[in-house]
Amino acid sequence: MNFNLIDIENWPRKEYYLHYMNQLRCSYSLTTNIDITRLKTFLKQTNRKIYPAQIYMLATLVNQYQEFRMNYNSDGALGYWDQLNPSYTIFNKSSETFSSIWTEYKQSFHEFYEHCIQDIAQYNQATSLMPKPNQPANSFTVSSLPWTSFTGFNINAFTDGSYLPPIFTLGKFIEQDNKTLMPIAIQVHHAVCDGFHVGRFINALQQLANDYHTWLNT
């Protein structure tokens, strides 16, 4: 997959990137609820699981917006991938441990869904952190916390603070006023992603959930 280098000197975000990477290095997170009432109902009616659909929606929007595909290449140069693949958590009930596996992103929901279901079935009894080999560099992270809902969630990554890809955390659904709400926390790096970008992503995610009929049968 192609990695596109950023010409920092001619990049409109140069000043912002340098400030939030060198002067005030920081990431931030935002938590919100997405109404998935009709989406969840339709998936149940068609006997399909919702977790692959959640992962698909996130991957579709990550691949729509460049600021969510930013990273460094092996030489430490800043750029963005043409496409990112989701790396997501699954839970082993017997060992009470989780694993992180990945599935190649496909624009066709049906194709992605089938591959995702196969990957989950193959590795759901794994006891290692990353049992599926050859995870590509062009990946982003999705975590699932289906045992509890939340109104706030924050990941404290004690690194040098230069991790750029987004991190998504999904919570237990909230049943409220005849609606099903999906809690989601989004963590990003301020050097490449502002509040405007996160807000646009959230609005697009809600729209994607509303327009489920346009992609569920692709």
Coordinates of C-alpha atoms in Angstrom, one line a residue:
M1 CA 0.0 0.0 0.0
N2 CA 1.3 3.4 -1.0
F3 CA 2.7 5.8 1.6
N4 CA 2.6 9.4 0.6
L5 CA 5.3 11.8 2.0
I6 CA 4.2 15.2 3.3
D7 CA 6.2 18.2 2.1
I8 CA 6.2 19.9 5.5
E9 CA 7.5 23.2 4.2
N10 CA 4.5 23.6 1.9
W11 CA 2.0 21.9 4.1
P12 CA -0.9 24.1 5.3
R13 CA -0.7 22.4 8.8
K14 CA 3.1 23.0 9.2
E15 CA 2.7 25.6 12.0
Y16 CA 0.1 23.4 13.8
Y17 CA 2.1 20.2 13.4
L18 CA 5.3 21.8 14.7
H19 CA 3.6 23.4 17.6
Y20 CA 1.7 20.2 18.8
M21 CA 4.7 18.0 18.1
N22 CA 7.6 20.2 19.4
Q23 CA 6.2 22.9 21.8
L24 CA 3.1 21.3 23.2
R25 CA 3.1 17.6 22.3
C26 CA -0.3 16.2 23.0
S27 CA -3.1 13.8 22.1
Y28 CA -6.7 14.1 23.1
S29 CA -9.9 12.1 23.2
L30 CA -13.5 12.7 22.8
T31 CA -16.4 10.4 23.8
T32 CA -19.9 10.5 22.3
N33 CA -22.9 8.3 21.5
I34 CA -24.0 7.2 18.0
D35 CA -27.6 6.2 17.4
I36 CA -27.5 2.8 15.8
T37 CA -31.2 1.8 16.5
R38 CA -32.2 1.0 12.9
L39 CA -28.8 -0.4 12.0
K40 CA -28.9 -2.9 14.9
T41 CA -32.4 -3.9 14.1
F42 CA -31.7 -4.6 10.4
L43 CA -28.6 -6.6 11.2
K44 CA -30.6 -8.7 13.7
Q45 CA -33.3 -9.3 11.1
T46 CA -30.7 -10.4 8.5
N47 CA -28.9 -12.6 11.0
R48 CA -25.6 -10.7 10.9
K49 CA -23.3 -9.7 13.7
I50 CA -22.9 -6.1 14.6
Y51 CA -19.2 -6.0 15.6
P52 CA -17.9 -6.4 12.0
A53 CA -20.3 -3.7 10.9
Q54 CA -19.0 -1.3 13.6
I55 CA -15.4 -2.0 12.5
Y56 CA -16.4 -1.6 8.8
M57 CA -18.0 1.8 9.5
L58 CA -14.9 3.1 11.3
A59 CA -12.5 1.8 8.6
T60 CA -14.6 3.3 5.9
L61 CA -14.4 6.7 7.4
V62 CA -10.8 6.5 8.4
N63 CA -10.1 5.8 4.7
Q64 CA -12.2 8.7 3.7
Y65 CA -10.2 11.3 5.7
Q66 CA -6.5 11.8 5.3
E67 CA -5.9 13.2 8.8
F68 CA -6.9 9.8 10.2
R69 CA -4.3 8.0 8.0
M70 CA -1.2 10.0 9.1
N71 CA 1.9 8.3 10.3
Y72 CA 5.7 8.0 9.9
N73 CA 7.4 5.6 7.6
S74 CA 10.3 3.3 8.5
D75 CA 12.7 6.2 7.8
G76 CA 10.8 8.5 10.3
A77 CA 9.3 10.7 7.5
L78 CA 5.8 12.1 7.9
G79 CA 3.1 11.1 5.5
Y80 CA -0.2 9.3 5.1
W81 CA -1.3 5.9 3.8
D82 CA -3.6 5.4 0.8
Q83 CA -5.5 2.9 2.9
L84 CA -5.6 1.7 6.5
N85 CA -6.7 -1.7 7.7
P86 CA -8.5 -2.2 11.1
S87 CA -6.7 -4.0 13.9
Y88 CA -9.4 -4.9 16.5
T89 CA -9.7 -6.8 19.8
I90 CA -11.5 -10.1 20.4
F91 CA -12.1 -11.8 23.7
N92 CA -11.3 -15.3 24.9
K93 CA -13.9 -16.1 27.5
S94 CA -12.0 -19.2 28.8
S95 CA -8.8 -17.4 29.6
E96 CA -10.4 -14.0 30.1
T97 CA -7.7 -12.4 27.9
F98 CA -8.0 -10.5 24.7
S99 CA -6.2 -10.7 21.4
S100 CA -5.7 -8.1 18.7
I101 CA -6.2 -9.3 15.1
W102 CA -6.6 -7.6 11.8
T103 CA -8.7 -7.8 8.7
E104 CA -7.8 -6.2 5.3
Y105 CA -10.3 -3.4 4.6
K106 CA -12.6 -3.9 1.6
Q107 CA -15.0 -1.3 0.2
S108 CA -17.6 -4.1 -0.2
F109 CA -19.2 -4.7 3.2
H110 CA -20.1 -8.2 2.2
E111 CA -16.5 -9.1 1.4
F112 CA -15.2 -7.4 4.5
Y113 CA -17.8 -9.0 6.7
E114 CA -17.0 -12.5 5.5
H115 CA -13.3 -12.1 6.0
C116 CA -13.8 -10.5 9.4
I117 CA -16.1 -13.3 10.6
Q118 CA -13.6 -15.9 9.4
D119 CA -10.7 -14.1 11.2
I120 CA -12.7 -13.9 14.5
A121 CA -13.7 -17.6 14.2
Q122 CA -10.1 -18.6 13.6
Y123 CA -8.6 -16.7 16.5
N124 CA -11.3 -16.4 19.1
Q125 CA -9.6 -19.1 21.3
A126 CA -6.1 -17.6 21.0
T127 CA -4.2 -16.8 24.2
S128 CA -1.6 -14.5 22.7
L129 CA -1.8 -10.7 22.2
M130 CA -1.4 -10.7 18.4
P131 CA -2.1 -14.3 17.1
K132 CA -2.7 -13.3 13.4
P133 CA 0.7 -12.9 11.7
N134 CA 1.9 -10.2 9.3
Q135 CA -0.1 -7.3 10.5
P136 CA 0.6 -4.5 8.0
A137 CA 2.1 -1.2 8.9
N138 CA -0.9 0.6 7.5
S139 CA -3.3 -0.3 10.4
F140 CA -5.3 1.5 13.0
T141 CA -6.7 0.3 16.3
V142 CA -10.2 -0.5 17.4
S143 CA -10.9 -1.8 21.0
S144 CA -14.2 -3.2 22.2
L145 CA -15.5 -2.9 25.8
P146 CA -18.9 -4.6 25.5
W147 CA -19.3 -5.2 29.3
T148 CA -19.9 -1.6 30.3
S149 CA -21.0 1.7 28.7
F150 CA -19.1 4.9 29.4
T151 CA -19.4 8.6 29.1
G152 CA -15.7 9.2 29.0
F153 CA -12.7 7.1 28.1
N154 CA -9.0 8.0 27.9
I155 CA -5.9 6.0 26.9
N156 CA -2.7 7.1 28.6
A157 CA 0.1 5.9 26.3
F158 CA 3.5 6.5 27.9
T159 CA 5.6 6.8 24.8
D160 CA 7.4 9.7 23.3
G161 CA 4.0 11.1 22.3
S162 CA 4.5 10.8 18.6
Y163 CA 1.9 8.1 17.9
L164 CA -0.3 9.5 15.1
P165 CA -3.0 6.9 14.1
P166 CA -6.4 7.2 15.7
I167 CA -7.5 4.8 18.5
F168 CA -11.2 3.9 18.7
T169 CA -12.9 2.3 21.8
L170 CA -16.4 1.0 21.6
G171 CA -18.6 0.5 24.7
K172 CA -21.7 -1.5 25.7
F173 CA -24.8 -0.3 24.0
I174 CA -27.1 2.1 25.9
E175 CA -30.8 1.4 25.6
Q176 CA -32.6 4.7 26.2
D177 CA -35.9 6.2 25.0
N178 CA -36.5 3.4 22.6
K179 CA -33.1 4.0 21.0
T180 CA -29.9 2.0 20.9
L181 CA -26.8 4.2 21.5
M182 CA -23.2 3.1 20.8
P183 CA -20.7 4.8 23.0
I184 CA -17.4 5.5 21.2
A185 CA -14.2 7.2 22.3
I186 CA -11.9 8.6 19.7
Q187 CA -8.3 9.4 20.5
V188 CA -6.1 11.4 18.1
H189 CA -2.9 13.4 18.0
H190 CA -3.4 17.2 17.9
A191 CA -0.4 17.6 15.6
V192 CA -2.4 16.1 12.7
C193 CA -6.1 16.2 13.8
D194 CA -8.1 19.0 15.3
G195 CA -11.5 19.2 16.9
F196 CA -13.0 20.1 13.6
H197 CA -11.8 16.8 12.1
V198 CA -13.0 14.7 15.0
G199 CA -16.4 16.5 14.8
R200 CA -16.7 15.9 11.1
F201 CA -15.8 12.2 11.6
I202 CA -18.5 11.8 14.3
N203 CA -21.1 13.4 12.2
A204 CA -20.1 11.2 9.2
L205 CA -20.3 8.1 11.5
Q206 CA -23.8 9.0 12.5
Q207 CA -24.8 9.5 8.9
L208 CA -23.3 6.2 7.9
A209 CA -25.3 4.5 10.7
N210 CA -28.5 6.3 9.4
D211 CA -27.8 5.3 5.8
Y212 CA -27.1 1.6 6.6
H213 CA -29.2 0.5 3.6
T214 CA -26.7 2.1 1.2
W215 CA -23.8 -0.1 2.2
L216 CA -25.0 -3.2 4.1
N217 CA -25.9 -4.9 0.8
T218 CA -22.8 -3.9 -1.1

